[in-house]
Coordinates of C-alpha atoms in Angstrom, one line a residue:
M1 CA 110.8 108.8 85.9
A2 CA 107.5 109.4 84.3
K3 CA 104.6 109.6 86.4
P4 CA 102.8 106.3 86.4
T5 CA 99.9 105.3 84.6
P6 CA 97.1 103.9 87.2
L7 CA 96.6 100.2 86.9
S8 CA 92.9 99.7 87.8
G9 CA 91.5 96.6 89.7
F10 CA 94.6 96.1 91.8
P11 CA 93.7 98.1 95.3
E12 CA 96.7 99.9 97.0
W13 CA 95.1 101.3 100.1
L14 CA 97.0 104.2 101.7
P15 CA 98.4 103.8 105.3
D16 CA 95.2 104.5 107.1
G17 CA 93.0 102.3 104.8
R18 CA 95.7 99.5 105.2
I19 CA 95.0 99.8 109.1
V20 CA 91.3 99.2 108.3
E21 CA 91.9 96.3 106.3
Q22 CA 94.3 95.0 108.7
H23 CA 91.7 95.3 111.4
V24 CA 89.3 93.5 109.5
L25 CA 91.5 90.7 108.8
D26 CA 92.7 90.2 112.6
T27 CA 89.1 90.4 113.6
L28 CA 88.2 87.6 111.2
R29 CA 91.0 85.6 112.1
H30 CA 90.2 85.7 115.8
T31 CA 86.7 84.9 115.3
F32 CA 87.8 81.8 113.1
E33 CA 90.5 80.4 115.4
L34 CA 87.6 80.9 118.5
H35 CA 85.7 78.4 116.7
G36 CA 89.0 75.8 116.0
F37 CA 89.8 76.8 112.6
A38 CA 93.3 76.5 111.6
G39 CA 94.9 78.5 109.3
I40 CA 96.9 77.5 106.4
E41 CA 98.3 79.2 103.4
T42 CA 98.7 77.7 99.7
R43 CA 100.6 78.4 96.3
A44 CA 99.5 81.2 94.2
V45 CA 99.2 78.8 91.1
E46 CA 97.6 75.7 90.2
P47 CA 97.5 73.6 87.1
L48 CA 95.2 75.1 84.3
D49 CA 93.0 71.7 84.4
Q50 CA 92.7 72.0 88.1
L51 CA 91.8 75.8 88.1
L52 CA 88.8 75.0 85.8
R53 CA 87.4 72.0 87.5
K54 CA 85.1 74.1 89.6
G55 CA 83.0 75.1 86.7
E56 CA 83.5 78.5 86.8
T57 CA 84.6 78.8 83.1
S58 CA 83.6 82.9 82.9
K59 CA 86.6 83.8 85.1
E60 CA 89.4 85.0 83.3
V61 CA 92.1 82.8 84.9
Y62 CA 95.5 84.8 84.8
V63 CA 98.2 82.3 83.0
L64 CA 101.7 82.0 84.2
S65 CA 104.5 82.1 81.6
R66 CA 108.1 83.0 81.5
L67 CA 109.5 85.5 79.0
Q68 CA 112.7 83.4 78.4
E69 CA 113.4 79.7 79.5
E70 CA 116.8 78.2 78.3
G71 CA 116.4 75.1 76.5
L72 CA 113.0 75.4 75.2
D73 CA 111.9 77.0 72.1
K74 CA 109.3 79.3 71.9
L75 CA 106.4 76.9 71.1
D76 CA 107.3 74.3 73.9
Q77 CA 108.2 77.2 76.5
Q78 CA 104.3 78.3 76.1
R79 CA 103.2 74.9 76.1
A80 CA 105.0 74.3 79.3
D81 CA 104.2 77.5 80.9
K82 CA 100.5 77.8 80.1
Q83 CA 99.7 74.6 82.1
L84 CA 99.9 76.9 85.0
G85 CA 97.8 79.7 86.2
L86 CA 96.9 82.1 89.3
H87 CA 94.1 80.8 91.7
F88 CA 90.9 83.0 91.1
D89 CA 89.6 81.6 94.6
L90 CA 90.8 79.7 97.6
T91 CA 88.4 76.7 97.0
V92 CA 90.2 74.7 94.2
P93 CA 93.6 75.2 95.8
F94 CA 92.1 74.1 99.2
A95 CA 90.8 70.9 97.7
R96 CA 94.1 69.9 96.1
Y97 CA 95.4 70.7 99.5
V98 CA 93.1 68.1 101.0
L99 CA 94.0 65.3 98.6
E100 CA 97.8 65.7 99.0
N101 CA 97.4 65.8 103.0
A102 CA 94.8 63.4 103.8
G103 CA 97.2 61.1 105.6
R104 CA 98.2 64.0 107.6
I105 CA 95.4 65.8 109.0
A106 CA 92.6 64.8 111.0
F107 CA 88.9 65.1 109.8
P108 CA 86.5 66.6 109.9
F109 CA 89.1 69.2 109.3
R110 CA 88.4 72.9 109.9
R111 CA 90.3 75.5 108.0
Y112 CA 90.4 79.2 107.4
Q113 CA 92.7 80.7 104.8
I114 CA 93.2 84.6 104.0
Q115 CA 95.4 85.1 100.7
K116 CA 95.3 87.2 97.6
V117 CA 93.5 85.7 94.4
W118 CA 93.5 87.1 91.0
R119 CA 90.6 87.1 88.5
G120 CA 90.8 88.7 84.8
E121 CA 87.3 90.5 84.8
R122 CA 86.2 94.1 84.1
P123 CA 87.1 96.2 87.3
Q124 CA 84.1 98.2 88.8
D125 CA 82.9 98.8 92.3
G126 CA 84.0 96.2 94.7
R127 CA 85.2 94.0 92.0
F128 CA 88.9 93.6 91.3
R129 CA 91.6 91.8 89.4
E130 CA 93.5 91.0 92.6
F131 CA 91.9 90.9 95.9
V132 CA 92.0 89.2 99.6
Q133 CA 89.6 86.5 100.3
A134 CA 89.3 84.9 103.8
D135 CA 87.9 81.2 103.8
I136 CA 86.6 78.8 106.2
D137 CA 85.8 75.0 105.4
I138 CA 85.2 72.1 107.2
V139 CA 85.9 68.8 105.2
G140 CA 84.9 65.4 106.4
A141 CA 86.2 62.1 104.8
G142 CA 83.5 60.3 103.2
E143 CA 80.6 62.1 104.8
L144 CA 79.8 65.2 106.5
P145 CA 77.0 65.6 109.0
Y146 CA 74.5 68.4 108.1
H147 CA 75.1 70.2 111.4
F148 CA 78.4 71.6 109.7
E149 CA 76.1 73.3 107.0
V150 CA 74.6 74.9 110.1
E151 CA 77.7 76.0 111.8
A152 CA 79.3 77.7 109.0
P153 CA 77.4 80.5 108.2
L154 CA 76.7 81.1 111.9
V155 CA 80.4 81.5 112.3
M156 CA 80.6 83.8 109.5
A157 CA 77.7 85.6 110.8
E158 CA 79.5 86.1 114.2
A159 CA 82.9 87.2 112.6
L160 CA 81.0 89.9 110.6
G161 CA 79.0 90.8 113.5
A162 CA 82.4 91.6 115.3
L163 CA 83.0 94.2 112.9
R164 CA 79.8 95.9 113.6
E165 CA 81.4 97.9 116.5
I166 CA 83.9 99.8 113.8
G167 CA 80.9 100.9 111.5
L168 CA 80.3 97.9 109.4
P169 CA 76.7 98.0 108.3
P170 CA 74.2 95.0 109.5
V171 CA 74.6 92.0 107.3
R172 CA 72.2 89.6 106.3
I173 CA 73.0 86.1 105.1
L174 CA 70.6 84.6 102.5
V175 CA 70.5 81.0 102.6
N176 CA 68.7 78.3 100.3
N177 CA 69.3 74.7 100.0
R178 CA 69.9 72.8 96.7
R179 CA 67.8 69.8 97.4
V180 CA 64.6 72.0 98.2
A181 CA 64.7 73.7 94.6
E182 CA 65.8 70.5 92.9
G183 CA 62.9 68.5 94.9
F184 CA 60.5 71.4 93.6
Y185 CA 61.1 71.7 90.2
R186 CA 61.4 68.0 89.4
G187 CA 57.9 67.9 91.4
V188 CA 56.4 69.9 89.0
G189 CA 57.8 68.4 86.2
L190 CA 60.8 70.1 85.0
E191 CA 64.0 68.0 84.3
D192 CA 66.6 70.5 83.3
V193 CA 67.2 71.6 86.9
E194 CA 70.4 73.5 86.3
G195 CA 68.8 75.2 83.4
V196 CA 65.8 76.4 85.7
L197 CA 68.6 77.6 88.3
R198 CA 70.2 79.7 86.0
Q199 CA 67.3 81.6 84.8
I200 CA 66.3 82.1 88.3
D201 CA 69.6 83.3 89.2
K202 CA 68.7 86.2 86.9
L203 CA 65.7 87.5 88.9
D204 CA 67.7 90.2 90.5
K205 CA 69.1 91.6 87.3
I206 CA 66.3 91.2 84.8
G207 CA 63.0 90.5 86.8
P208 CA 60.1 87.8 86.8
E209 CA 58.8 88.8 83.4
K210 CA 61.7 87.8 81.3
V211 CA 62.9 85.0 83.7
S212 CA 59.6 83.7 83.1
E213 CA 60.0 83.9 79.2
L214 CA 63.3 82.2 79.8
L215 CA 62.0 79.3 81.5
V216 CA 59.5 78.7 79.0
T217 CA 62.0 79.4 76.1
E218 CA 65.2 78.1 77.3
C219 CA 63.9 75.2 80.1
G220 CA 60.9 74.0 78.2
A221 CA 58.8 75.3 81.1
T222 CA 54.7 75.7 80.7
D223 CA 53.6 78.8 81.9
D224 CA 51.9 76.9 84.9
Q225 CA 55.4 75.7 85.6
A226 CA 57.1 79.0 84.9
K227 CA 54.7 80.3 87.3
A228 CA 55.2 77.4 90.1
C229 CA 59.1 78.4 89.8
L230 CA 58.6 82.0 90.4
A231 CA 56.3 81.5 93.4
L232 CA 59.1 79.2 95.0
A233 CA 61.6 81.9 94.3
S234 CA 59.7 84.7 95.9
I235 CA 59.4 82.9 99.2
S236 CA 61.7 84.4 102.1
G237 CA 61.8 84.7 105.8
S238 CA 63.8 84.5 109.1
D239 CA 61.8 82.1 110.7
V240 CA 60.4 78.4 110.6
G241 CA 57.4 79.3 108.9
V242 CA 59.2 79.6 105.6
I243 CA 59.2 76.1 105.7
D244 CA 55.5 75.8 105.8
E245 CA 55.2 78.2 103.2
V246 CA 57.4 76.2 100.7
R247 CA 55.4 73.1 101.6
A248 CA 52.0 74.6 101.0
L249 CA 53.1 75.8 97.7
A250 CA 54.3 72.5 96.9
E251 CA 51.2 70.8 97.9
S252 CA 49.4 73.1 95.8
Y253 CA 51.1 72.0 92.5
G254 CA 51.6 68.1 93.6
A255 CA 55.4 68.8 93.7
V256 CA 56.0 67.1 97.1
T257 CA 58.9 64.9 96.7
E258 CA 61.3 63.1 98.9
L259 CA 64.2 65.2 97.9
L260 CA 62.0 68.2 98.8
E261 CA 61.2 67.1 102.3
T262 CA 64.7 66.4 102.9
G263 CA 65.8 69.7 101.5
L264 CA 63.1 71.5 103.7
A265 CA 64.2 69.4 107.2
E266 CA 67.9 70.6 106.7
L267 CA 66.7 74.3 105.6
G268 CA 64.6 74.2 108.7
A269 CA 67.2 73.1 111.2
L270 CA 69.6 75.8 109.7
I271 CA 67.0 78.8 110.3
A272 CA 65.8 77.4 113.8
A273 CA 69.5 77.5 114.7
A274 CA 69.9 81.1 113.7
A275 CA 66.9 82.5 114.9
V276 CA 68.6 81.4 118.4
R277 CA 72.1 82.6 117.7
A278 CA 72.0 85.2 115.0
P279 CA 68.4 86.6 115.3
G280 CA 67.6 88.9 112.0
V281 CA 70.9 87.9 110.5
V282 CA 70.1 84.7 108.4
V283 CA 67.2 84.6 106.2
A284 CA 65.7 81.9 103.8
D285 CA 65.7 83.2 100.1
L286 CA 64.7 80.6 97.8
K287 CA 65.7 82.3 94.7
I288 CA 69.3 81.8 95.9
A289 CA 71.2 79.3 93.4
R290 CA 74.9 79.9 93.0
G291 CA 77.7 77.5 91.6
L292 CA 74.9 75.6 89.4
D293 CA 77.2 72.5 88.9
Y294 CA 79.3 72.6 92.3
Y295 CA 77.3 73.0 95.2
T296 CA 74.9 70.2 96.5
G297 CA 73.1 71.3 99.5
S298 CA 72.8 74.5 101.5
V299 CA 73.9 77.7 99.7
Y300 CA 74.8 81.2 101.3
E301 CA 75.0 84.6 100.0
T302 CA 75.7 87.5 102.2
V303 CA 74.9 91.3 101.8
L304 CA 75.2 94.5 103.5
V305 CA 72.0 96.2 104.2
G306 CA 71.6 99.3 102.8
H307 CA 74.5 98.4 100.4
E308 CA 72.6 95.9 98.5
Q309 CA 74.0 97.0 95.2
L310 CA 77.3 96.2 95.9
G311 CA 76.5 92.6 95.5
S312 CA 77.2 89.7 98.1
V313 CA 80.2 90.1 100.4
C314 CA 80.1 86.6 101.6
S315 CA 79.1 83.5 99.7
G316 CA 79.3 79.4 99.9
G317 CA 77.8 76.4 100.5
R318 CA 78.0 72.7 100.6
Y319 CA 79.6 70.6 98.4
D320 CA 80.5 67.0 98.0
T321 CA 82.5 66.1 95.1
L322 CA 85.0 68.7 94.7
A323 CA 87.7 67.0 96.6
S324 CA 88.1 63.2 95.4
D325 CA 90.8 61.0 93.9
G326 CA 88.5 58.4 92.8
K327 CA 88.6 56.0 95.7
N328 CA 87.7 58.8 98.3
T329 CA 85.8 61.5 98.4
Y330 CA 85.8 64.5 100.7
P331 CA 82.6 66.4 101.1
G332 CA 82.9 70.0 102.8
V333 CA 81.1 73.2 103.3
G334 CA 82.4 76.8 103.2
L335 CA 81.9 80.2 102.7
S336 CA 84.3 83.1 101.3
I337 CA 84.6 86.5 102.5
G338 CA 85.9 89.2 99.6
V339 CA 87.5 91.4 102.1
S340 CA 88.9 93.9 99.6
R341 CA 85.5 94.3 98.4
L342 CA 84.1 94.9 102.1
V343 CA 87.2 97.2 102.9
S344 CA 86.6 99.3 99.6
R345 CA 82.9 100.0 100.5
L346 CA 84.1 100.8 104.2
L347 CA 86.4 103.2 103.2
S348 CA 84.8 104.7 99.8
A349 CA 81.3 105.1 101.9
D350 CA 83.4 107.0 104.6
L351 CA 81.9 104.4 107.2
V352 CA 85.1 103.9 109.2
Q353 CA 88.1 105.6 109.9
A354 CA 91.8 104.8 111.6
S355 CA 92.5 106.9 114.5
R356 CA 95.8 107.7 113.0
S357 CA 97.9 107.0 109.7
V358 CA 101.1 105.7 111.6
P359 CA 101.4 103.1 114.3
S360 CA 103.9 105.5 116.2
A361 CA 102.2 106.7 119.6
V362 CA 105.4 109.1 120.4
L363 CA 107.9 111.2 118.7
V364 CA 111.1 111.4 120.6
A365 CA 112.6 114.6 119.9
V366 CA 116.2 115.2 119.1
S367 CA 118.1 118.3 121.0
S368 CA 121.0 117.9 118.3
E369 CA 122.6 115.2 116.5
E370 CA 125.4 114.9 119.0
E371 CA 122.8 113.8 121.4
R372 CA 120.8 111.6 119.1
A373 CA 121.9 108.5 121.2
T374 CA 120.1 110.0 124.1
S375 CA 116.9 110.2 122.1
D376 CA 117.5 106.5 120.6
T377 CA 117.9 105.1 124.2
V378 CA 114.8 106.6 125.1
A379 CA 112.9 105.1 122.0
A380 CA 114.1 101.8 122.6
A381 CA 112.9 101.9 126.3
L382 CA 109.5 102.9 125.3
R383 CA 109.2 100.0 122.4
A384 CA 110.7 97.6 125.3
R385 CA 107.2 98.3 127.0
D386 CA 105.4 97.3 123.4
I387 CA 104.9 101.1 123.0
P388 CA 105.5 102.3 119.3
V389 CA 107.9 105.0 118.6
E390 CA 110.1 106.8 116.4
V391 CA 112.9 109.6 116.7
A392 CA 112.6 112.7 115.0
P393 CA 114.4 112.7 111.6
S394 CA 116.5 115.8 112.3
A395 CA 117.8 118.1 115.3
A396 CA 115.5 120.8 114.0
R397 CA 113.9 123.5 116.4
F398 CA 111.3 121.9 118.7
G399 CA 108.7 123.7 117.2
K400 CA 109.4 122.4 113.7
Q401 CA 109.6 118.5 115.6
I402 CA 105.9 119.0 116.8
K403 CA 104.7 120.1 113.6
Y404 CA 106.3 117.0 112.1
A405 CA 104.5 114.7 115.0
D406 CA 101.5 116.6 113.8
R407 CA 101.6 116.0 110.2
R408 CA 102.2 112.3 110.8
G409 CA 99.2 112.0 113.1
I410 CA 101.9 111.0 116.5
P411 CA 100.0 112.3 119.5
F412 CA 102.7 112.4 121.8
V413 CA 106.1 114.2 121.5
W414 CA 109.0 113.3 124.0
F415 CA 111.9 115.7 125.1
P416 CA 114.8 113.9 126.9
G417 CA 116.1 115.9 129.9
S418 CA 119.2 118.2 129.1
A419 CA 121.8 119.8 131.7
G420 CA 121.1 123.1 133.1
E421 CA 123.6 125.9 133.5
D422 CA 124.6 123.9 136.9
G423 CA 125.3 120.9 135.0
V424 CA 122.1 118.8 136.2
V425 CA 120.2 117.2 133.7
G426 CA 116.3 117.7 134.0
A427 CA 113.7 115.4 133.9
D428 CA 112.3 114.2 130.4
Q429 CA 109.3 115.6 129.4
V430 CA 106.3 114.4 127.6
K431 CA 103.9 116.7 125.6
D432 CA 100.3 115.8 124.2
I433 CA 100.3 118.0 121.2
R434 CA 96.5 117.8 121.0
S435 CA 95.8 119.0 124.3
G436 CA 99.2 121.0 125.1
D437 CA 99.3 119.3 128.3
Q438 CA 103.2 118.4 129.2
V439 CA 104.4 116.5 132.2
D440 CA 107.7 114.9 133.7
A441 CA 107.9 111.3 132.4
D442 CA 110.2 108.2 132.8
A443 CA 110.7 106.0 129.9
A444 CA 110.8 102.9 132.3
S445 CA 107.2 103.6 133.5
W446 CA 105.2 106.2 131.4
A447 CA 102.4 104.9 129.2
P448 CA 100.1 106.7 126.9
P449 CA 96.5 105.9 127.4
A450 CA 95.3 102.8 126.2
E451 CA 93.1 104.5 123.2
D452 CA 96.4 106.1 122.1
R453 CA 98.8 103.2 122.4
W454 CA 97.9 101.9 119.0
P455 CA 95.8 103.0 116.0
R456 CA 92.1 102.2 116.3
V457 CA 89.5 101.6 113.8
V458 CA 86.1 103.3 114.7
P459 CA 82.9 104.6 112.8
R460 CA 83.5 108.0 110.9
G461 CA 81.5 110.5 112.8

């Protein structure tokens, strides 16, 4: 077989990288479950019309098709198969899941979901065509109290904070409230709220001068209105003083509205709670827009401090109309972590490492092929006590078997006892090949140090 050509955008970690990824996933899952979120998994495909409901038409959806289907001509086959696509996020499948199971789940429904998703976009640093997402959502039936919009980002802050011990950089969760932005824009006389948000969302990419021009040319704003929008977008802070700053700006432009005040009250509640539970982590940033035709209340974006160029590694917000069957509406709030993006940065920036690349803590040596059953018995006894073990692949000289363990990163080699000239079987021995220490051992009681039993993920250096 010819050497395969690499396919970009589909990450395949080496074993030590996979250990890092699994640790991240286990940590997230544990935190989510601590907060009462139940895990679910949905199918990989959804009808195309459902996939496009979220409004993110710029996303390239992978279409599902079959090369052959008996009983269909080619045109009919294409029409039938192209009605399905691979999901590009986990929110649209979750909305469908809620509608299909509304009569069997208790509301408010708290779920987490960790699965692969697919997007046909240009691969680049931190962006993949196939990647793992980890989502949490809280969905209500008919209504969802605002305090869940406070809780959701704080759960994510805790989950990401739990990864600091392995070397994850500090995170900043940037929050805004769509009611604040809409109330302010309407207060200064701008009706094209989505258009204004679309331009403000470009601030970090093209700068305030070009955004100001676009507000005038694309949204019909006056120079003074554009100046007001940019002034609002420039406000940020991690304490409730930011609320007073926004209100003062609105008063100076005569832009205080009921919608603005509602949004400020909600944003203030979130910032106040975050200051207690996650001080310095949650920051109000009035330029955050997200999901222009999708989110209706709080919106969130998360960046790694010192790695801001990577973009948001976690985002989400409040939505009111994604899940509705025409009679009942299920509003919700949720956030999604781009796990593959997070792991890729941890690995590429050499921020973390696995203590070894294989699960095995012990290699049981084989004295001879005739005595392999003895080694298998030792391995079984150790595994029964939750110690990961493998048996040497061949009965080579012990020196070669030790070198094999060293190449694999296995810290201990076990030597089964053998009969001496007097026929007496000697004690088993285990050797720490890092230090050279070798001691008598019994498979029924010996255990490696806790830090060596399983691979660990630790900060590099």
